[in-house]
mmCIF file of C-alpha atoms in Angstrom:
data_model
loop_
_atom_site.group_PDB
_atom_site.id
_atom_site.type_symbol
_atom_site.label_atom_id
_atom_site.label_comp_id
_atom_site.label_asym_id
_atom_site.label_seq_id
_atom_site.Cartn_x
_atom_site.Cartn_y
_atom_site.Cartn_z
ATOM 1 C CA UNK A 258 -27.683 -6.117 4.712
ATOM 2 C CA UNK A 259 -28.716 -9.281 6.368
ATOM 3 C CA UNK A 260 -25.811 -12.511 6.811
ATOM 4 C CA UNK A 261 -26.839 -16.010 6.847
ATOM 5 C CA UNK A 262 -25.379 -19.393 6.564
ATOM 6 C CA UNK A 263 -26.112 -22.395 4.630
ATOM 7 C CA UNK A 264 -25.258 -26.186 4.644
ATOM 8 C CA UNK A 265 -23.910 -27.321 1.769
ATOM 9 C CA UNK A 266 -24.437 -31.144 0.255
ATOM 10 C CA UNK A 267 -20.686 -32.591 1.467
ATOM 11 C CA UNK A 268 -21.291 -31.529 5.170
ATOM 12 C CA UNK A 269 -19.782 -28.148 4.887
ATOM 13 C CA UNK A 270 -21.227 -23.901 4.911
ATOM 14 C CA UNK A 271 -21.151 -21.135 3.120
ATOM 15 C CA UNK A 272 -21.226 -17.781 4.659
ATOM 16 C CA UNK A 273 -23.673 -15.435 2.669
ATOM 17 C CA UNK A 274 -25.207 -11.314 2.636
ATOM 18 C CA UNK A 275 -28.546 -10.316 1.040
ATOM 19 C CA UNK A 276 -29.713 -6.960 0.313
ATOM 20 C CA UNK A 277 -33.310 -6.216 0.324
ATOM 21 C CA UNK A 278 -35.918 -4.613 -1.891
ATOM 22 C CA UNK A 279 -36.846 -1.013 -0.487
ATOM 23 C CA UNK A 280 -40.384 -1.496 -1.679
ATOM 24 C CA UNK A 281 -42.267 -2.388 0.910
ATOM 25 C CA UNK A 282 -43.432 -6.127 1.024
ATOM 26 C CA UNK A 283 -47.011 -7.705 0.666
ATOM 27 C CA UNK A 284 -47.493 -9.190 3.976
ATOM 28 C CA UNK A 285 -49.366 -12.264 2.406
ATOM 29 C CA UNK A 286 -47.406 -13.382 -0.243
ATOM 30 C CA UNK A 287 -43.463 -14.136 -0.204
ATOM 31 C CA UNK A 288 -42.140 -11.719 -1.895
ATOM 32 C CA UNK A 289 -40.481 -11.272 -4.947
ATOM 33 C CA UNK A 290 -38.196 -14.264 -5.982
ATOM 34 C CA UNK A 291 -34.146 -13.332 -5.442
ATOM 35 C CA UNK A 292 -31.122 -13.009 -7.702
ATOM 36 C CA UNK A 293 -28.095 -14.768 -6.561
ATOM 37 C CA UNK A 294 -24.195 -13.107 -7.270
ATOM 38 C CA UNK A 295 -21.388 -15.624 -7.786
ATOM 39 C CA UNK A 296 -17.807 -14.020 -7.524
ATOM 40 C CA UNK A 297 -14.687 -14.321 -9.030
ATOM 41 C CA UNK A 298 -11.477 -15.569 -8.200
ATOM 42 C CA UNK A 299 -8.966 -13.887 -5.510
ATOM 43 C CA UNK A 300 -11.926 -12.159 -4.111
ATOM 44 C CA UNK A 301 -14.142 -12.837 -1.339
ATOM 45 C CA UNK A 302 -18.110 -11.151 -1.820
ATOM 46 C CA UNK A 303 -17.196 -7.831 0.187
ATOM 47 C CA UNK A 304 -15.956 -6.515 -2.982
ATOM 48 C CA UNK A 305 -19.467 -7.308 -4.788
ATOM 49 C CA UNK A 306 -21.604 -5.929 -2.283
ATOM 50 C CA UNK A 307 -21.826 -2.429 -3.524
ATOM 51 C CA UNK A 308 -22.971 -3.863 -6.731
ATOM 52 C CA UNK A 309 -25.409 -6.260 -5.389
ATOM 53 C CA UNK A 310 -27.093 -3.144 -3.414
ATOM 54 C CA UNK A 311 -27.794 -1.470 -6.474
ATOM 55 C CA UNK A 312 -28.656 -4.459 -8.340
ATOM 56 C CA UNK A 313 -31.282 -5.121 -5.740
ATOM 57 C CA UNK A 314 -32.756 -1.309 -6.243
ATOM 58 C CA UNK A 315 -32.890 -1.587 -9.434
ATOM 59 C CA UNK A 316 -34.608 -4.974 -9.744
ATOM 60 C CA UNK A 317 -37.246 -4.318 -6.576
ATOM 61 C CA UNK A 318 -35.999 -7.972 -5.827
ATOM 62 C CA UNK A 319 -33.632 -9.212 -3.065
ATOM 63 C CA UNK A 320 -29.740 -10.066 -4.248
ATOM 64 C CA UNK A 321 -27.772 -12.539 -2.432
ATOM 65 C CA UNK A 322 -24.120 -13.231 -2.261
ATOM 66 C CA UNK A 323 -22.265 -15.069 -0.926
ATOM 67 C CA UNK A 324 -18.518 -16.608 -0.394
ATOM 68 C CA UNK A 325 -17.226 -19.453 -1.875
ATOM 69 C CA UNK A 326 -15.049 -22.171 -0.443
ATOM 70 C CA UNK A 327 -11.967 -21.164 0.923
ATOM 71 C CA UNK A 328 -12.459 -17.515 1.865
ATOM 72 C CA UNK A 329 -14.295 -15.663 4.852
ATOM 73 C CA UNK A 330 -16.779 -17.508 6.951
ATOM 74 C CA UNK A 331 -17.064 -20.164 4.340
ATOM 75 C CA UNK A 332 -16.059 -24.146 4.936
ATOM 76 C CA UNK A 333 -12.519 -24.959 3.095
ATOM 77 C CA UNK A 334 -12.013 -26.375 0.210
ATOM 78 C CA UNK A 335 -12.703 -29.904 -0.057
ATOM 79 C CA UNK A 336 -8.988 -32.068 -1.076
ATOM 80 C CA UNK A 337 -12.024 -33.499 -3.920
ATOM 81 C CA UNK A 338 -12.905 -29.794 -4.995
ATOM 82 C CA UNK A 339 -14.062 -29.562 -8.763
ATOM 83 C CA UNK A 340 -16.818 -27.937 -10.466
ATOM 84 C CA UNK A 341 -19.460 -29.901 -9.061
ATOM 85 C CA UNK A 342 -18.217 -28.713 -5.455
ATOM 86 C CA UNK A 343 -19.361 -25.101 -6.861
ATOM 87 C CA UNK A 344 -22.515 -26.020 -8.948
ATOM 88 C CA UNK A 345 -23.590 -28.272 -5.755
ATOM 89 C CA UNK A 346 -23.026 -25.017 -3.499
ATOM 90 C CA UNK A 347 -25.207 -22.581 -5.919
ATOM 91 C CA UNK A 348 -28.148 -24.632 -6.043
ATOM 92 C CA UNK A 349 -27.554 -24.923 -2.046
ATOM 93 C CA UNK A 350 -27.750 -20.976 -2.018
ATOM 94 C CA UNK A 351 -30.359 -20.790 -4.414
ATOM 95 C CA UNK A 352 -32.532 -23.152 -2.988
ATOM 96 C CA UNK A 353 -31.599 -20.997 0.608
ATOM 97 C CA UNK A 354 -32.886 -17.195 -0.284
ATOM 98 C CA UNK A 355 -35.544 -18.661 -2.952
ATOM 99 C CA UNK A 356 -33.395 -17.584 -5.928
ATOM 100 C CA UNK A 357 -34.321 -17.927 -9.900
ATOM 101 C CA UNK A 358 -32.122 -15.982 -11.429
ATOM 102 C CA UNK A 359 -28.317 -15.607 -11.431
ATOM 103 C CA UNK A 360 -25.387 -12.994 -12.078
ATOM 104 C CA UNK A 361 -21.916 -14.533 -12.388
ATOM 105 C CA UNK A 362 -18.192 -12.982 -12.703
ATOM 106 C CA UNK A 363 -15.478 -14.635 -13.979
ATOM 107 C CA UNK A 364 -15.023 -17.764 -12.464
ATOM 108 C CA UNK A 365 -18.515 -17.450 -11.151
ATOM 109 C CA UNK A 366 -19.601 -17.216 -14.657
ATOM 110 C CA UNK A 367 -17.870 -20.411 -15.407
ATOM 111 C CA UNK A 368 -19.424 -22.228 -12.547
ATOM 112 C CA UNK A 369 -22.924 -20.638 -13.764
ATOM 113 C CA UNK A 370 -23.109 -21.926 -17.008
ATOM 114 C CA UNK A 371 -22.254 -25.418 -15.583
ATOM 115 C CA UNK A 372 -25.068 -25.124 -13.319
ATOM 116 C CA UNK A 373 -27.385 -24.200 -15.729
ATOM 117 C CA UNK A 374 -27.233 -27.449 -17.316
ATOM 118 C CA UNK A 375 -28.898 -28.986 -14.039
ATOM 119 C CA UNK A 376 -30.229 -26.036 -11.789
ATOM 120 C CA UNK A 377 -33.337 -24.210 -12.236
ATOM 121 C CA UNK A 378 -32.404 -20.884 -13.553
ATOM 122 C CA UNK A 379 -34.845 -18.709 -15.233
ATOM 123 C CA UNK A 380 -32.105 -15.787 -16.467
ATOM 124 C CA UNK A 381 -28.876 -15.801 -15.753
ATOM 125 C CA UNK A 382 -25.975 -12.825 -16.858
ATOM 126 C CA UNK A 383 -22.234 -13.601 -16.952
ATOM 127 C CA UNK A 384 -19.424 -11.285 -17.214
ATOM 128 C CA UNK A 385 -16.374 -12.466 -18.392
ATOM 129 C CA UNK A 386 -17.151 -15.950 -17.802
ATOM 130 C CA UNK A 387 -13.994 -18.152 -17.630
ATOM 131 C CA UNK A 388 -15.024 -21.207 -19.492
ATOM 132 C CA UNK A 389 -12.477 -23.279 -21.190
ATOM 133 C CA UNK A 390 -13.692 -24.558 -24.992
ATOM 134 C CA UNK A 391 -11.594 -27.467 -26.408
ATOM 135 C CA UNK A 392 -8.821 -26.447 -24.317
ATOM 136 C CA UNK A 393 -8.689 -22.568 -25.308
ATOM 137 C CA UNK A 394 -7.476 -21.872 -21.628
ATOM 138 C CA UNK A 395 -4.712 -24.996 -21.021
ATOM 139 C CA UNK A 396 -1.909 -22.167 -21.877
ATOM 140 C CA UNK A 397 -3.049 -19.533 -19.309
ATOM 141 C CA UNK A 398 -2.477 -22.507 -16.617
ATOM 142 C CA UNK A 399 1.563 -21.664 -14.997
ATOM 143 C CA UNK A 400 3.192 -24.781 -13.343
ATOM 144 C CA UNK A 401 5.028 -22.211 -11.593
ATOM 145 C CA UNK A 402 2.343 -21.201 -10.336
ATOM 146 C CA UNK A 403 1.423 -23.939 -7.994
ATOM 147 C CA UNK A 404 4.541 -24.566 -7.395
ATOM 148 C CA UNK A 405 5.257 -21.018 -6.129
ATOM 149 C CA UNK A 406 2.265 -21.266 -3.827
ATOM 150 C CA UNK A 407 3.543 -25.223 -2.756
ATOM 151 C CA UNK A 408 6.908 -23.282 -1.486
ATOM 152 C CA UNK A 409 5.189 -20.140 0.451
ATOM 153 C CA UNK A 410 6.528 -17.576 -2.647
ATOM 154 C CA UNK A 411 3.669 -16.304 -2.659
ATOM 155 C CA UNK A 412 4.562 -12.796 -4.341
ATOM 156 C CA UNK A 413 6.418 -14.713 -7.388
ATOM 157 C CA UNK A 414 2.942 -16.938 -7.374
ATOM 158 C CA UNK A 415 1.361 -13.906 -7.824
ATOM 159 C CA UNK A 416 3.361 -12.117 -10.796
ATOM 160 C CA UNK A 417 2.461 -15.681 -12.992
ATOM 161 C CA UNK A 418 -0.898 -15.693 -11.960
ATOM 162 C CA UNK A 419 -1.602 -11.771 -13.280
ATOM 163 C CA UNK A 420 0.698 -12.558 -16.366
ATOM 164 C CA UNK A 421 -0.945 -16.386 -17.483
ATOM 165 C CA UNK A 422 -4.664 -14.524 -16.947
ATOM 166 C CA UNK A 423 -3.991 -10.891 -18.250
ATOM 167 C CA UNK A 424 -6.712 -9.437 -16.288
ATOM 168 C CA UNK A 425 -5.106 -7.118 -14.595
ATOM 169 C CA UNK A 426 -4.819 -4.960 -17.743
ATOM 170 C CA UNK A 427 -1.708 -3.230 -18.458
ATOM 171 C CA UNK A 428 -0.077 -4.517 -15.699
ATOM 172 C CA UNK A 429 -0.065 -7.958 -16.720
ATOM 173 C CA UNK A 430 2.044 -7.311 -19.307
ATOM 174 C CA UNK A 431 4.726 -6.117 -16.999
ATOM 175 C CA UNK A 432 8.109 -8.099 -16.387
ATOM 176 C CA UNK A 433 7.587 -10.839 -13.667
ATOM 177 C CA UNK A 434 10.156 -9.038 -11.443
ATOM 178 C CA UNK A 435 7.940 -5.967 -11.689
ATOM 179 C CA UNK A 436 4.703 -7.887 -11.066
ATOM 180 C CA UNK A 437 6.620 -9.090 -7.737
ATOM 181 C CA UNK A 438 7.433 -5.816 -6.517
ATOM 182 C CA UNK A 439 4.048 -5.100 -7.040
ATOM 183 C CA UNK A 440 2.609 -7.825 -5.285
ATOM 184 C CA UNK A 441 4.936 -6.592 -2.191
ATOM 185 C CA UNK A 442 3.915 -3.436 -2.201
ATOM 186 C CA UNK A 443 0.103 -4.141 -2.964
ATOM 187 C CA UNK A 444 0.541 -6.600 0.340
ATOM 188 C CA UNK A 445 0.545 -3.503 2.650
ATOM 189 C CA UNK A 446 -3.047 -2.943 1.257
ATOM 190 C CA UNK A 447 -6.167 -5.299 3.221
ATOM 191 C CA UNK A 448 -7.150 -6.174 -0.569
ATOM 192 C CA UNK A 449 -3.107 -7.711 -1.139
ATOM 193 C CA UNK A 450 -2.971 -8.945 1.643
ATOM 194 C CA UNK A 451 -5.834 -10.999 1.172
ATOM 195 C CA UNK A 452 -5.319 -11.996 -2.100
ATOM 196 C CA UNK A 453 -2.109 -13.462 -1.068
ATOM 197 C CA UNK A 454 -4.149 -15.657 1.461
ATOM 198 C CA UNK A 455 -6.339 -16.523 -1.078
ATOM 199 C CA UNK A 456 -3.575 -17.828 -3.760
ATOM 200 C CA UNK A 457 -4.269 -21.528 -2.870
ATOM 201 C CA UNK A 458 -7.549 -21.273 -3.655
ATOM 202 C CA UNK A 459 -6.805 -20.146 -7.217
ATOM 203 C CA UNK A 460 -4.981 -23.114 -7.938
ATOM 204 C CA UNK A 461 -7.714 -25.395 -7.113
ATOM 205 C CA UNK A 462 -9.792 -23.116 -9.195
ATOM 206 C CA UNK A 463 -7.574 -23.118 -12.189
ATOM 207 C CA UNK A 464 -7.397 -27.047 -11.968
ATOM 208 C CA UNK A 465 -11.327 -26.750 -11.915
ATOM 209 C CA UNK A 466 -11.705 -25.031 -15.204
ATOM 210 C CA UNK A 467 -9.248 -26.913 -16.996
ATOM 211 C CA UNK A 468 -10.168 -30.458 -15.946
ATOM 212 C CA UNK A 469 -13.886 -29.331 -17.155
ATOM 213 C CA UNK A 470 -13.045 -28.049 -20.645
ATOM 214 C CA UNK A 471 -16.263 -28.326 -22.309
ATOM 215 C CA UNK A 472 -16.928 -28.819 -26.194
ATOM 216 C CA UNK A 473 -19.697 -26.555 -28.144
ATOM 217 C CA UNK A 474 -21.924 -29.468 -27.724
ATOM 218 C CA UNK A 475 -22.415 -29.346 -24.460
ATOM 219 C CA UNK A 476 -24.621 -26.305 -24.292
ATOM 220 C CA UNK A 477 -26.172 -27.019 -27.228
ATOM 221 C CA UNK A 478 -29.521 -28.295 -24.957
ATOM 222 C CA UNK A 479 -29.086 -25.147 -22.847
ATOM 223 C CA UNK A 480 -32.711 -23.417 -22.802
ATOM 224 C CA UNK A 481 -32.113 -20.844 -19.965
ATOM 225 C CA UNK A 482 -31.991 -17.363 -21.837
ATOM 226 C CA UNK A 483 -28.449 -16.193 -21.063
ATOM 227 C CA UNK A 484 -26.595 -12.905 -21.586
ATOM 228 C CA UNK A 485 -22.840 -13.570 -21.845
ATOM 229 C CA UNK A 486 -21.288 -10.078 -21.210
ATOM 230 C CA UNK A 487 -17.260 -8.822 -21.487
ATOM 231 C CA UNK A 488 -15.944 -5.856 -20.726
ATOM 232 C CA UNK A 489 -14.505 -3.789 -24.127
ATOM 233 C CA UNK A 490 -11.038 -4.029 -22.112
ATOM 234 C CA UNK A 491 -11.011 -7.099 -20.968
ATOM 235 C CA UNK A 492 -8.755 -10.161 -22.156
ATOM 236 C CA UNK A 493 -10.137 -10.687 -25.587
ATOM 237 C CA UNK A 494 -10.049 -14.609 -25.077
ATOM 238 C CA UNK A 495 -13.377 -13.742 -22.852
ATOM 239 C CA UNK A 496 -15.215 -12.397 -25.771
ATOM 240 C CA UNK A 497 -14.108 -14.486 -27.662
ATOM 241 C CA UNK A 498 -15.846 -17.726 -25.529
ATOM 242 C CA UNK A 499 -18.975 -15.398 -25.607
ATOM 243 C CA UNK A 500 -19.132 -14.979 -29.011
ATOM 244 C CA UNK A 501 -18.545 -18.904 -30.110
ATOM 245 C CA UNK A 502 -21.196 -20.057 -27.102
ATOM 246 C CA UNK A 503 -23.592 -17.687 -28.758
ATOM 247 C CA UNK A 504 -23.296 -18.689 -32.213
ATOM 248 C CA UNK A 505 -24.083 -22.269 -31.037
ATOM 249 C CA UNK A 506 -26.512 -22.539 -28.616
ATOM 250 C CA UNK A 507 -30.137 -19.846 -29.487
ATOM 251 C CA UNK A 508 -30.339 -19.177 -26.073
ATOM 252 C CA UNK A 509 -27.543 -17.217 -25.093
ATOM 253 C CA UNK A 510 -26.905 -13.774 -26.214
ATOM 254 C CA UNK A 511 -23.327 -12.295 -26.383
ATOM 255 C CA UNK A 512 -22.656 -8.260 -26.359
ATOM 256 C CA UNK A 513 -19.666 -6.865 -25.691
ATOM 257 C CA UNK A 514 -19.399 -3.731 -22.519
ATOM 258 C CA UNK A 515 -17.307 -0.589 -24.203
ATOM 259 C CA UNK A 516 -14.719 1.132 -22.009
ATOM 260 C CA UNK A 517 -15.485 -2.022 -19.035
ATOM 261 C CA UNK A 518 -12.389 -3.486 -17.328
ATOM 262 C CA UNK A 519 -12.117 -7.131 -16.305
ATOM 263 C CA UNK A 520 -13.329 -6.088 -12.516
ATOM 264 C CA UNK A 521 -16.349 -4.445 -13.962
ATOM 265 C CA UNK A 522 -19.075 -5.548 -11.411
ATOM 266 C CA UNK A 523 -16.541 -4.508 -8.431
ATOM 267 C CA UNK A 524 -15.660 -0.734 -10.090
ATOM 268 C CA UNK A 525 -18.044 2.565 -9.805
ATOM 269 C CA UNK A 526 -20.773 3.634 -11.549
ATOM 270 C CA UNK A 527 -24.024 2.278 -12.640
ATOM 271 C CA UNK A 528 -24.200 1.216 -16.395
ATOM 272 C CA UNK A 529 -23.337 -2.198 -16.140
ATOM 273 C CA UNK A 530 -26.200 -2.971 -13.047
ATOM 274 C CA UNK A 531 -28.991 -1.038 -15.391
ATOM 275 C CA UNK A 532 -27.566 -3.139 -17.949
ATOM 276 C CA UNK A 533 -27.959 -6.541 -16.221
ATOM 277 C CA UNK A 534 -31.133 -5.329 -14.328
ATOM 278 C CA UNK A 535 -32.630 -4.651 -17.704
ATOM 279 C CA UNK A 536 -32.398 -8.548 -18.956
ATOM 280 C CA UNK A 537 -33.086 -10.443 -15.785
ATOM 281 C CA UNK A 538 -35.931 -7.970 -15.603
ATOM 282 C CA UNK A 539 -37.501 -9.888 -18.804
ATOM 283 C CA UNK A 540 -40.819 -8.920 -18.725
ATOM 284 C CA UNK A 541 -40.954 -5.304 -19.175
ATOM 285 C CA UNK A 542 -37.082 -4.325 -18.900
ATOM 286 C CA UNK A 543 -37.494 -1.320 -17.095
ATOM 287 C CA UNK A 544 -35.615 -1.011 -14.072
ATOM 288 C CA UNK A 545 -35.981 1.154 -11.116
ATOM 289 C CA UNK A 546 -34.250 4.556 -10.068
ATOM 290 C CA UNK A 547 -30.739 4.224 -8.230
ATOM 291 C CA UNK A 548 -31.659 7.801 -6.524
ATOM 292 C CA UNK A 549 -32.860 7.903 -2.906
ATOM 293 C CA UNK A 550 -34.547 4.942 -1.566
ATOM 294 C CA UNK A 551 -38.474 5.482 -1.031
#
């Protein structure tokens, strides 16, 4: 794994890791162009790393991730933080590692398939993209919420941030005082813990998909080939975005991922990175062995 840094348009960084095809590379030409991976909400890219390693076996081609505003060794927030703030920051990445293609989770997915309105993308795969249609999403947005955070409760912030998104499965259909006393006892864990320091940054990221709800129409010019993905367990209001995006614009295909949770990209196992390698990999799909590492 190699870690890099890169300026972004407003003045700040972003902190980023790239794993590197084991096939050894032509000394005279530049190698094979990169993928980048966008992550989710709550999360910083440790969590994605696994999954970009075996993405970038797979593929022969280098992966790149990297962290978004707010988290790790990336720049803060900006107090004028929107969608553009992300889009800007891909193409800064992309344009960084030599990127074409792109895999997006969640709220990465949702800053994706803005991007790919303006950016240069050649494939890009989303998984469980958070994109808001004609206000689909305005009733998974909590007041309490932010208001939680605003007052340093951050374990009650956290109960109506599992319950308003669902994607925590079963357990976000648990009572909010048993969603707190999970969020204190998940807090002895590094992952709670840093969830909990990442709270503010949902907010702002909430407010971003909201305040860019989107009609049909504008994806309709979209000519990137896309492959909206959601897991079989997921929130159904995620296939449900897939499947309307699809039936309106040619260029995106929507199939839904039996037996795949919400946090698919972050769980074992290798089915969904064969399955994504196999698309961005457009040409031939085949995709190369995840055994050991010639």
């Amino acid at each position: 794994m190699e870690s890099w840094r890169v300026a972004t348009e407003d003045g700040g960084h972003l902190e980023g890791h790239s794993f590197l095809t084991p096939a050894e590379p032509d000394p005279t030409t530049a190698g094979p162009p990169g993928v980048v991976l966008v992550h989710g909400t709550l999360v910083t890219d440790a969590l994605y790393r696994p999954f970009a390693r075996k993405l970038s076996v797979l593929l022969g081609r280098p992966v790149h991730c990297y962290n978004r505003r707010g988290r790790a060794g990336s720049s803060i927030q900006p107090d004028d933080y929107s969608a553009d703030t992300e889009v800007s920051d891909l193409a800064a990445v992309m344009d960084r590692t030599g990127s074409t293609d792109v895999v997006a989770h969640s709220y990465g997915g949702f800053v994706a398939l803005l991007a790919a309105r303006t950016l240069p993308i050649r494939r890009l795969v989303t998984y469980d993209a958070a994109v808001s249609l004609s206000g689909n999403l305005s009733h998974r947005w909590r007041p309490e919420l932010e208001d939680a955070v605003t007052a340093g409760q951050l374990n009650h912030a956290w109960a109506h941030l599992v319950q308003g998104l669902g994607t925590a499965g079963p357990l976000s259909y648990l009572p909010l005082g048993a969603l707190r006393m999970l969020s204190i006892l998940s807090a002895r864990t590094n992952l709670g813990t840093e969830m909990r320091q990442l709270l503010p940054t949902a907010v702002k990221e909430m407010r971003a998909v909201l305040d860019a709800d989107a009609e049909l129409d504008d994806f309709t010019a979209l000519t990137t080939p896309i492959l909206m993905l959601s897991g079989g367990w997921s929130p159904a209001y995620f296939a449900e975005t897939g499947r309307q995006l699809a039936a309106a614009v040619p260029s995106i295909d929507f199939r839904v991922v039996p037996g795949q949770l919400h946090e698919g990209p972050i769980r074992p196992g290798k089915g969904l990175a064969v399955r994504i390698a196999r698309f961005i990999n457009a040409s031939d799909g085949q995709v190369r062995p995840l055994g050991r590492r010639r």
